[in-house]
Coordinates of C-alpha atoms and ligand atoms in Angstrom, one line a residue:
M222 CA 63.2 -34.2 170.2
R223 CA 60.7 -36.1 168.0
V224 CA 61.6 -36.2 164.3
L225 CA 59.7 -38.0 161.6
G226 CA 61.7 -38.7 158.5
V227 CA 59.9 -39.0 155.2
N228 CA 61.1 -40.2 151.8
A229 CA 58.6 -39.6 149.0
I230 CA 60.4 -37.9 146.1
F231 CA 61.7 -40.6 143.7
H232 CA 60.9 -44.2 144.7
D233 CA 60.7 -46.6 147.6
P234 CA 58.7 -44.2 149.8
S235 CA 59.3 -44.8 153.5
A236 CA 59.0 -43.2 157.0
A237 CA 61.2 -43.3 160.1
L238 CA 60.9 -42.0 163.6
V239 CA 63.8 -40.8 165.7
V240 CA 63.0 -39.8 169.3
D241 CA 65.7 -38.2 171.5
G242 CA 68.3 -39.7 169.1
E243 CA 67.0 -43.2 169.2
I244 CA 65.7 -44.9 166.1
V245 CA 62.2 -46.0 167.2
A246 CA 60.7 -47.2 163.9
A247 CA 61.4 -47.3 160.2
A248 CA 59.4 -48.9 157.4
E249 CA 58.8 -48.9 153.7
E250 CA 55.4 -48.0 152.4
E251 CA 55.3 -51.0 150.1
R252 CA 55.1 -53.3 153.1
F253 CA 51.8 -51.6 154.1
S254 CA 50.3 -50.8 150.7
R255 CA 51.4 -54.1 149.2
R256 CA 52.5 -52.3 146.1
K257 CA 56.1 -53.2 145.1
H258 CA 58.4 -50.2 145.6
G259 CA 55.5 -48.1 146.9
K260 CA 54.9 -46.2 143.6
R261 CA 56.2 -45.8 140.1
P262 CA 59.5 -43.9 139.9
V263 CA 58.1 -41.1 137.8
P264 CA 57.9 -37.3 138.6
F265 CA 54.1 -37.2 138.6
A266 CA 54.1 -39.7 141.5
A267 CA 56.1 -37.4 143.7
W268 CA 53.0 -36.0 145.4
E269 CA 52.2 -39.5 146.9
L270 CA 53.3 -39.6 150.6
P271 CA 54.0 -42.7 152.6
E272 CA 50.9 -42.2 154.6
L273 CA 50.5 -45.7 156.0
S274 CA 54.1 -46.0 157.2
M275 CA 54.1 -42.4 158.6
R276 CA 51.0 -43.1 160.6
W277 CA 52.3 -46.4 161.8
C278 CA 55.6 -44.8 163.0
L279 CA 53.5 -42.4 165.1
T280 CA 51.3 -45.1 166.4
R281 CA 54.2 -47.2 167.4
A282 CA 55.5 -44.4 169.6
G283 CA 52.1 -43.3 170.8
L284 CA 52.6 -39.8 169.2
R285 CA 50.2 -37.5 167.4
P286 CA 51.3 -35.4 164.5
A287 CA 51.1 -32.3 166.7
D288 CA 53.7 -33.9 169.0
L289 CA 56.4 -33.8 166.3
D290 CA 59.1 -31.2 166.5
V291 CA 60.3 -31.8 162.9
V292 CA 59.2 -33.6 159.8
A293 CA 62.4 -34.1 157.8
Y294 CA 61.7 -34.5 154.1
S295 CA 64.7 -36.0 152.1
F296 CA 64.8 -33.6 149.2
D297 CA 65.3 -29.9 149.1
P298 CA 63.6 -28.4 146.0
A299 CA 65.5 -25.1 146.5
L300 CA 68.7 -26.9 145.5
A301 CA 67.3 -28.3 142.2
E302 CA 67.5 -26.8 138.8
P303 CA 65.3 -27.4 135.7
A304 CA 66.0 -30.8 134.2
R305 CA 67.2 -29.3 130.9
D306 CA 69.7 -27.1 132.6
M307 CA 71.2 -30.2 134.3
G308 CA 71.4 -32.1 131.0
L309 CA 68.5 -34.4 131.7
S310 CA 65.6 -35.0 129.4
D311 CA 62.5 -35.5 131.4
P312 CA 59.5 -33.5 130.3
W313 CA 57.8 -34.0 133.7
D314 CA 60.6 -33.2 136.0
H315 CA 59.1 -29.8 136.9
L316 CA 56.2 -31.6 138.4
R317 CA 58.5 -33.3 140.9
L318 CA 59.8 -29.9 142.0
T319 CA 56.4 -28.4 142.3
Y320 CA 55.2 -31.3 144.4
A321 CA 58.2 -31.1 146.6
E322 CA 57.7 -27.4 147.2
H323 CA 54.2 -28.1 148.3
A324 CA 55.2 -31.1 150.5
P325 CA 54.8 -29.2 153.8
R326 CA 51.1 -28.6 153.1
F327 CA 50.6 -32.1 151.7
L328 CA 52.1 -33.5 154.9
A329 CA 49.9 -31.3 157.1
T330 CA 46.9 -32.7 155.2
A331 CA 48.0 -36.3 155.5
L332 CA 48.9 -35.8 159.2
P333 CA 46.1 -33.6 160.7
G334 CA 47.4 -31.4 163.5
L335 CA 50.9 -31.1 162.0
D336 CA 52.1 -27.5 161.7
P337 CA 53.5 -27.3 158.1
D338 CA 56.2 -24.9 159.3
R339 CA 57.7 -27.9 161.1
V340 CA 58.6 -29.5 157.8
Q341 CA 62.3 -29.2 157.1
F342 CA 63.8 -30.0 153.7
V343 CA 67.0 -32.1 154.0
P344 CA 69.3 -32.3 150.9
H345 CA 68.9 -35.7 149.4
H346 CA 72.5 -36.8 149.6
V347 CA 72.9 -35.4 153.1
A348 CA 70.1 -37.6 154.1
H349 CA 71.8 -40.6 152.4
A350 CA 75.1 -39.7 154.1
A351 CA 73.5 -39.4 157.5
S352 CA 71.8 -42.8 157.1
A353 CA 75.4 -44.2 156.9
G354 CA 77.7 -41.8 158.9
L355 CA 75.3 -41.1 161.8
A356 CA 73.7 -44.6 162.0
A357 CA 77.0 -46.6 161.9
P358 CA 78.6 -47.6 165.2
H359 CA 81.5 -45.3 164.6
R360 CA 82.0 -41.7 165.8
R361 CA 83.9 -40.7 162.7
S362 CA 84.1 -42.1 159.2
A363 CA 84.6 -41.2 155.6
V364 CA 81.3 -41.3 153.9
L365 CA 80.5 -42.1 150.2
V366 CA 77.1 -41.7 148.7
L367 CA 76.2 -42.7 145.1
D368 CA 72.7 -43.1 143.6
G369 CA 70.8 -42.2 140.4
R370 CA 70.3 -38.6 141.3
G371 CA 69.4 -36.1 144.1
E372 CA 68.6 -32.5 143.5
R373 CA 71.4 -31.8 141.1
A374 CA 74.1 -34.3 141.9
S375 CA 74.5 -38.0 141.9
H376 CA 77.2 -38.4 144.5
L377 CA 78.7 -37.0 147.7
A378 CA 82.0 -37.8 149.3
G379 CA 82.7 -36.5 152.7
Q380 CA 83.7 -37.0 156.3
Y381 CA 81.7 -37.4 159.5
L382 CA 83.2 -36.2 162.7
D383 CA 81.1 -36.1 165.9
G384 CA 77.9 -35.8 164.1
A385 CA 79.0 -33.1 161.7
L386 CA 79.4 -33.7 158.0
E387 CA 82.0 -32.0 155.8
V388 CA 81.4 -32.4 152.1
L389 CA 84.6 -33.0 150.2
A390 CA 83.3 -33.6 146.7
S391 CA 80.1 -34.0 144.8
Q392 CA 79.4 -34.9 141.2
V393 CA 76.8 -32.9 139.4
L394 CA 74.3 -34.3 136.9
P395 CA 74.0 -35.4 134.2
H396 CA 77.0 -37.5 135.3
S397 CA 75.6 -40.4 137.3
L398 CA 76.9 -43.9 137.8
G399 CA 73.5 -44.8 139.2
L400 CA 71.6 -43.5 136.1
V401 CA 74.1 -45.3 133.8
Y402 CA 73.4 -48.5 135.6
E403 CA 69.7 -47.9 135.6
S404 CA 69.7 -47.2 131.8
L405 CA 71.5 -50.6 131.3
T406 CA 68.9 -52.2 133.5
E407 CA 66.2 -51.0 131.2
H408 CA 68.2 -51.9 128.1
L409 CA 68.4 -55.5 129.4
G410 CA 64.6 -55.7 129.7
F411 CA 64.3 -55.2 133.4
L412 CA 62.5 -52.5 135.4
R413 CA 64.8 -49.5 136.0
S414 CA 65.1 -48.1 139.5
S415 CA 64.0 -51.5 140.7
D416 CA 65.8 -54.4 139.1
E417 CA 69.4 -53.3 139.2
Y418 CA 70.3 -56.3 141.3
K419 CA 69.3 -58.5 138.4
V420 CA 72.0 -56.9 136.2
M421 CA 74.5 -57.7 139.0
A422 CA 73.4 -61.3 139.1
L423 CA 73.4 -61.6 135.3
A424 CA 76.9 -60.1 135.1
S425 CA 78.3 -63.4 136.6
Y426 CA 77.2 -65.2 133.4
G427 CA 79.1 -62.9 131.0
K428 CA 82.6 -61.9 130.0
P429 CA 83.9 -58.3 130.3
K430 CA 84.1 -58.0 126.5
F431 CA 83.2 -54.3 126.4
L432 CA 85.2 -53.2 129.5
E433 CA 87.9 -51.4 127.6
E434 CA 85.4 -49.3 125.6
L435 CA 83.5 -48.4 128.8
R436 CA 86.8 -47.3 130.5
E437 CA 87.1 -44.7 127.8
I438 CA 83.8 -43.0 128.6
I439 CA 83.2 -43.8 132.3
Y440 CA 86.0 -42.9 134.7
A441 CA 86.9 -41.2 138.0
D442 CA 88.3 -37.7 137.4
G443 CA 91.0 -37.7 140.1
R444 CA 89.3 -34.9 142.0
G445 CA 86.7 -37.0 143.8
G446 CA 84.1 -37.0 141.0
F447 CA 83.7 -38.8 137.8
V448 CA 82.6 -38.7 134.2
A449 CA 79.6 -41.0 133.5
E450 CA 76.9 -40.5 131.0
A451 CA 74.7 -43.3 129.7
P452 CA 76.1 -44.6 126.4
D453 CA 74.0 -45.8 123.5
W454 CA 73.9 -49.4 124.6
T455 CA 72.7 -50.5 121.1
R456 CA 76.3 -50.0 120.0
W457 CA 77.0 -53.4 121.7
A458 CA 73.7 -55.2 121.8
P459 CA 70.1 -54.6 120.8
P460 CA 67.6 -54.0 123.7
R461 CA 66.8 -57.3 125.3
V462 CA 63.3 -58.5 125.3
D463 CA 62.4 -60.2 128.6
N464 CA 61.2 -63.5 127.2
G465 CA 62.8 -65.7 129.8
S466 CA 66.1 -66.3 128.0
W467 CA 69.3 -64.7 129.1
G468 CA 73.0 -64.8 128.5
G469 CA 75.2 -64.1 125.4
T470 CA 76.0 -60.5 124.6
H471 CA 73.5 -59.2 127.1
A472 CA 75.3 -61.0 129.9
D473 CA 78.6 -59.7 128.5
L474 CA 77.3 -56.2 128.6
A475 CA 76.1 -56.6 132.2
C476 CA 79.5 -58.1 133.1
S477 CA 81.4 -55.2 131.5
M478 CA 79.3 -52.5 133.1
Q479 CA 79.4 -54.2 136.5
Q480 CA 83.1 -54.4 136.4
R481 CA 83.5 -50.8 135.3
L482 CA 81.2 -49.7 138.1
E483 CA 83.4 -51.6 140.6
E484 CA 86.6 -50.1 139.2
V485 CA 85.3 -46.5 139.4
L486 CA 83.9 -47.0 142.9
V487 CA 87.2 -48.4 144.1
D488 CA 88.9 -45.3 142.5
L489 CA 86.5 -43.0 144.3
A490 CA 87.0 -44.8 147.6
H491 CA 90.8 -44.6 147.2
W492 CA 90.5 -40.8 146.6
L493 CA 88.4 -40.5 149.7
H494 CA 90.8 -42.4 151.8
D495 CA 93.7 -40.3 150.6
Q496 CA 91.8 -37.1 151.5
T497 CA 90.6 -38.2 155.0
G498 CA 92.9 -40.9 156.2
E499 CA 89.9 -42.3 158.0
R500 CA 89.9 -45.9 159.2
V501 CA 86.2 -46.5 158.5
L502 CA 84.2 -46.0 155.3
T503 CA 80.4 -45.7 155.6
M504 CA 78.2 -45.9 152.5
A505 CA 74.7 -45.3 151.3
G506 CA 72.8 -44.6 148.1
G507 CA 71.3 -47.2 145.8
T508 CA 74.7 -48.0 144.4
A509 CA 75.8 -49.2 147.8
L510 CA 73.3 -52.1 147.4
N511 CA 75.8 -53.5 144.9
C512 CA 77.3 -56.1 147.2
V513 CA 79.9 -57.2 144.6
A514 CA 81.3 -53.7 144.4
N515 CA 81.1 -53.3 148.2
S516 CA 83.4 -56.3 148.6
R517 CA 85.9 -55.0 146.2
I518 CA 86.0 -51.7 148.1
W519 CA 86.5 -53.7 151.3
R520 CA 89.3 -55.8 149.7
E521 CA 91.1 -53.2 147.6
T522 CA 91.1 -50.0 149.5
A523 CA 93.0 -49.0 152.7
F524 CA 89.8 -48.7 154.8
D525 CA 89.9 -51.2 157.7
E526 CA 86.1 -51.3 157.9
V527 CA 83.2 -50.7 155.5
W528 CA 79.7 -50.1 157.0
V529 CA 76.8 -49.9 154.6
Q530 CA 73.4 -48.7 155.6
P531 CA 71.1 -51.8 155.1
A532 CA 68.4 -49.5 153.6
A533 CA 71.0 -48.0 151.3
G534 CA 68.4 -47.1 148.6
D535 CA 66.1 -44.2 148.8
A536 CA 64.0 -45.8 151.6
G537 CA 66.9 -45.1 153.9
T538 CA 66.8 -41.4 153.3
A539 CA 63.7 -41.2 155.6
L540 CA 65.9 -42.4 158.4
G541 CA 68.9 -40.3 157.3
A542 CA 66.8 -37.1 157.0
A543 CA 65.6 -37.7 160.6
L544 CA 69.1 -38.3 161.8
A545 CA 70.5 -35.3 160.0
S546 CA 67.9 -33.0 161.4
G547 CA 68.5 -34.3 164.9
A548 CA 72.3 -33.8 164.5
Q549 CA 71.6 -30.3 163.3
H550 CA 69.7 -29.7 166.6
K551 CA 72.6 -31.3 168.6
E552 CA 70.7 -34.4 169.5
P553 CA 73.0 -37.2 170.7
A554 CA 74.2 -39.5 168.0
T555 CA 72.3 -42.8 167.6
V556 CA 73.6 -46.1 166.6
M557 CA 71.7 -48.5 164.4
T558 CA 72.2 -52.0 165.7
T559 CA 69.6 -53.9 163.7
A560 CA 67.6 -53.5 160.5
A561 CA 64.5 -55.0 162.4
L562 CA 62.8 -51.7 162.8
G563 CA 59.3 -52.5 161.3
R564 CA 56.1 -54.0 162.6
S565 CA 55.8 -56.9 165.1
W566 CA 53.1 -58.7 166.9
R567 CA 53.1 -60.3 170.4
D568 CA 52.9 -64.1 170.6
D569 CA 49.3 -64.0 171.7
E570 CA 48.4 -61.7 168.9
L571 CA 49.9 -64.1 166.4
A572 CA 48.0 -67.0 167.9
A573 CA 44.8 -64.9 167.6
W574 CA 45.5 -64.4 163.9
L575 CA 45.9 -68.2 163.4
R576 CA 42.7 -68.9 165.3
A577 CA 40.8 -66.3 163.3
A578 CA 42.0 -68.0 160.1
A579 CA 40.9 -71.4 161.6
V580 CA 44.4 -72.7 161.0
P581 CA 45.6 -75.6 163.2
F582 CA 48.9 -74.8 164.9
S583 CA 51.1 -75.8 167.7
T584 CA 53.4 -73.9 170.1
P585 CA 56.1 -76.4 170.8
G586 CA 58.8 -76.1 173.5
D587 CA 61.3 -77.5 171.1
L588 CA 60.6 -75.3 168.1
A589 CA 64.2 -75.2 166.8
E590 CA 64.3 -79.0 166.7
Q591 CA 61.0 -79.4 164.9
V592 CA 61.9 -76.7 162.3
A593 CA 65.3 -78.3 161.8
D594 CA 63.7 -81.7 161.2
V595 CA 61.6 -80.2 158.4
L596 CA 64.6 -78.4 156.9
A597 CA 66.8 -81.5 157.1
A598 CA 64.0 -83.5 155.4
D599 CA 64.2 -80.9 152.6
G600 CA 61.1 -78.9 153.5
V601 CA 60.7 -75.2 152.7
I602 CA 60.1 -72.9 155.7
A603 CA 58.2 -69.6 155.8
W604 CA 59.8 -67.8 158.7
F605 CA 58.0 -64.9 160.3
D606 CA 59.6 -63.6 163.5
G607 CA 59.9 -60.3 165.3
R608 CA 60.0 -56.9 163.7
S609 CA 60.1 -56.8 159.9
E610 CA 63.3 -55.6 158.1
F611 CA 63.9 -52.0 157.0
G612 CA 65.6 -52.2 153.6
P613 CA 65.3 -54.7 150.7
R614 CA 67.0 -57.8 152.4
A615 CA 65.3 -60.5 154.4
L616 CA 67.5 -61.0 157.4
G617 CA 65.7 -63.7 159.3
H618 CA 62.5 -61.9 160.2
R619 CA 60.5 -62.4 157.0
S620 CA 62.4 -65.2 155.2
L621 CA 62.0 -68.4 153.2
L622 CA 64.5 -71.0 154.5
A623 CA 65.7 -74.2 152.9
H624 CA 68.4 -76.9 152.8
P625 CA 71.6 -75.6 151.2
G626 CA 72.9 -79.0 150.3
R627 CA 70.4 -79.7 147.6
P628 CA 71.3 -78.0 144.3
E629 CA 67.7 -78.2 143.1
N630 CA 66.6 -75.9 146.0
L631 CA 67.8 -72.8 144.1
E632 CA 65.3 -73.6 141.3
R633 CA 62.7 -74.6 143.8
L634 CA 62.9 -71.3 145.7
N635 CA 63.0 -69.2 142.5
D636 CA 59.9 -71.1 141.4
V637 CA 58.1 -70.3 144.6
K638 CA 59.0 -66.6 144.0
G639 CA 58.3 -66.7 140.3
R640 CA 61.7 -65.2 139.4
E641 CA 64.5 -65.8 137.0
Q642 CA 66.7 -68.8 137.4
F643 CA 69.9 -66.8 137.2
R644 CA 69.1 -65.2 140.5
P645 CA 71.0 -66.6 143.5
V646 CA 69.7 -67.3 146.9
A647 CA 71.9 -66.5 149.9
P648 CA 73.3 -68.5 152.8
M649 CA 72.7 -67.7 156.4
V650 CA 75.6 -68.9 158.4
L651 CA 76.3 -69.1 162.1
L652 CA 78.7 -66.2 163.0
D653 CA 81.3 -68.4 164.6
D654 CA 81.5 -70.7 161.6
A655 CA 81.5 -68.1 158.9
D656 CA 85.3 -67.8 158.3
T657 CA 85.6 -71.6 158.0
I658 CA 83.4 -71.5 154.9
F659 CA 83.7 -68.0 153.5
S660 CA 86.5 -65.6 152.7
G661 CA 87.1 -62.4 150.7
G662 CA 84.6 -60.2 152.5
P663 CA 84.0 -58.8 156.0
I664 CA 82.8 -61.0 158.8
P665 CA 80.5 -60.5 160.6
S666 CA 78.3 -59.5 157.7
P667 CA 74.8 -59.2 159.3
Y668 CA 73.1 -57.3 156.6
M669 CA 73.8 -59.2 153.4
L670 CA 75.6 -56.3 151.8
F671 CA 78.9 -58.0 150.7
V672 CA 79.7 -61.1 148.6
H673 CA 82.2 -63.6 149.8
D674 CA 84.1 -66.4 148.1
V675 CA 82.9 -69.9 149.1
K676 CA 85.9 -72.0 150.0
P677 CA 86.5 -74.8 147.5
D678 CA 85.9 -77.7 149.9
W679 CA 82.5 -76.1 150.9
Q680 CA 81.2 -75.4 147.4
E681 CA 79.9 -79.0 147.0
R682 CA 78.5 -79.1 150.5
I683 CA 76.2 -76.1 150.0
P684 CA 75.6 -76.0 146.3
A685 CA 72.2 -74.2 146.5
A686 CA 73.8 -71.2 148.2
V687 CA 76.7 -70.9 145.8
H688 CA 76.5 -68.5 142.8
V689 CA 77.8 -69.5 139.4
D690 CA 81.0 -67.6 140.0
G691 CA 81.7 -69.4 143.3
T692 CA 80.6 -66.6 145.5
A693 CA 77.7 -66.1 148.0
R694 CA 76.0 -63.1 149.5
I695 CA 76.2 -64.2 153.1
Q696 CA 74.4 -63.2 156.3
T697 CA 76.1 -64.0 159.5
V698 CA 73.6 -65.0 162.3
D699 CA 74.7 -64.5 165.9
P700 CA 72.6 -66.7 168.2
R701 CA 73.2 -64.2 171.0
T702 CA 71.2 -61.5 169.2
Q703 CA 68.9 -63.8 167.1
P704 CA 68.3 -66.7 169.4
R705 CA 65.3 -68.3 167.8
L706 CA 66.8 -68.3 164.3
G707 CA 70.3 -69.1 165.6
G708 CA 68.8 -72.1 167.5
V709 CA 67.3 -73.5 164.3
I710 CA 70.6 -73.3 162.4
E711 CA 72.4 -74.9 165.3
A712 CA 69.8 -77.7 165.4
F713 CA 70.1 -78.1 161.6
R714 CA 73.9 -78.4 161.9
R715 CA 73.5 -81.2 164.5
R716 CA 71.4 -83.1 161.9
T717 CA 73.5 -82.3 158.7
G718 CA 76.9 -81.0 159.7
L719 CA 76.0 -77.8 157.9
P720 CA 76.0 -74.5 159.9
V721 CA 74.2 -72.9 157.0
V722 CA 70.7 -72.6 155.6
I723 CA 69.6 -70.8 152.5
N724 CA 67.5 -67.7 152.9
T725 CA 65.5 -65.6 150.5
S726 CA 62.9 -62.9 151.2
L727 CA 59.4 -64.0 152.2
N728 CA 57.3 -63.1 149.2
T729 CA 55.8 -64.5 146.1
A730 CA 56.2 -63.3 142.5
G731 CA 56.1 -59.5 142.1
R732 CA 54.9 -58.8 145.6
P733 CA 56.6 -56.9 148.4
M734 CA 58.0 -58.8 151.3
V735 CA 55.5 -60.2 153.8
D736 CA 55.0 -57.8 156.6
D737 CA 51.9 -58.6 158.7
P738 CA 50.4 -62.0 159.8
R739 CA 47.7 -61.8 157.1
D740 CA 50.4 -61.5 154.4
A741 CA 52.2 -64.5 155.9
L742 CA 49.0 -66.6 155.9
E743 CA 48.2 -65.6 152.3
L744 CA 51.6 -66.6 151.2
F745 CA 51.3 -69.9 153.0
G746 CA 48.0 -70.5 151.3
S747 CA 49.3 -69.9 147.8
A748 CA 52.9 -71.2 147.7
P749 CA 54.3 -74.7 148.2
V750 CA 55.7 -74.0 151.6
D751 CA 55.9 -77.0 154.1
L752 CA 56.0 -75.2 157.4
L753 CA 55.0 -71.7 158.5
V754 CA 56.7 -70.4 161.6
M755 CA 55.0 -67.4 163.2
G756 CA 56.9 -66.4 166.3
P757 CA 56.7 -69.5 168.6
H758 CA 53.9 -71.0 166.6
L759 CA 54.1 -73.7 163.9
V760 CA 51.7 -74.5 161.1
R761 CA 52.3 -77.6 159.1
R762 CA 51.2 -78.1 155.5
A763 CA 50.8 -81.8 156.0
G764 CA 48.7 -81.3 159.1
L765 CA 46.4 -79.0 157.1
F766 CA 46.0 -80.7 153.8
G767 CA 46.8 -84.3 154.4
P768 CA 47.9 -86.9 156.9
E769 CA 50.9 -86.2 159.1
P770 CA 53.9 -88.0 157.6
G771 CA 54.3 -91.3 159.3
Ligands
LIG855 FE1 68.9 -41.5 146.4

């Protein structure tokens, strides 16, 4: 069975293709259109479909639209109610519903040959839940979904057993932990539905001064749901103007809300464990990208294992909708073993791109050693290898890499990316060395979805990778599954004694992550990167613009 999943309703439009239960392709529209987050998160943008990523998914599998059995759309307008009836004040919300209702015909226009009757609406939170419970390498799990909103809820708690979901609780709007967090994001001068991770990073600089007051108005209700309506934030601090300064009361507010979010999520997870007795918790929804909260759930609840969908935000609902539709049709369950589900190019195609750009390059037999030499000499590496990542994290396919031992490298990478200096960069660590250096979170941690404590004797050895609170959002790298990258880190360790490099996503200010070779070359041409690695090929800055270092 051939199922194309489509997310187009709120933000982060994306497409995913599942064939006979296997995840063939998944990608976010922004990586193709080069427009961050694909579109603005407003109701009047709901008509826009992820046309480029949909078409690429089909091309990747050699399918035509007419070959599809189902197009699974991750929102069901029949479940929604007028915004006012749900306690939301959005004068354009009805447009979103209208566009969703017409989506089958929009899709048939965008994908000529598709029968609009093959479009199936999948409830938004069922799609999120499936992206976790059906994609995880576990036949059964408790599943927890939290986001800003779906049709008329902001949460789902349930249980997956052999591909079937039982919903145990769901919190209806206007109560929404995601919307509360988004409203604080906006109050702190950041872009809502986009910059929530900045609030999480800023929280580390504050004190939980307002936590007690937030506990009175935001709390789990003991029945699997919660009370959470956005407070008037001006009660504690005026709106922040994003003028480059940060800290003070605004950081305290971020800290207070972050801690309250963590507490309520832990309460919800406790409830779900009590109800299900399951060993494994799977999670999705934008809130599951809060890696600080994820680690607290892992540490403080009775679940032995927590698996979070790497594309936990709305992009992941394209995959989840396809998986949910397949499960409904009794397709065999599929397991997601990697987030590298996007585009890739063969080695000879990459060489052709470099020749077309008239860029001198080499294809050395000892690539790992040469890259490690540059890293050890404090160079910044643009790393482009294999299929691009599905989800917001760079996981060693489209990454910027640097030396973790130089504290100034945090500022240097943030400058390359034109972003705030309170933002941390993350360590990649060889899997077998991870528990020597890090504690307090699950290992392996291949998707950067948890924070770990950096052990005290290592904090000074890898200062660029350590956040102000002594934590780090790690990615474990297994050389058996990522041999090229693993080989570089092993070679770097031989030179420095550090089995760690720092990693941040391969993009410059305000742009989506690099996806294709042209994006990589454009970044290399516009950012102070010393070495570009494209598959097995190396391009040196010095070789291009000056003499080779003697
Ligand atoms: Fe969502």
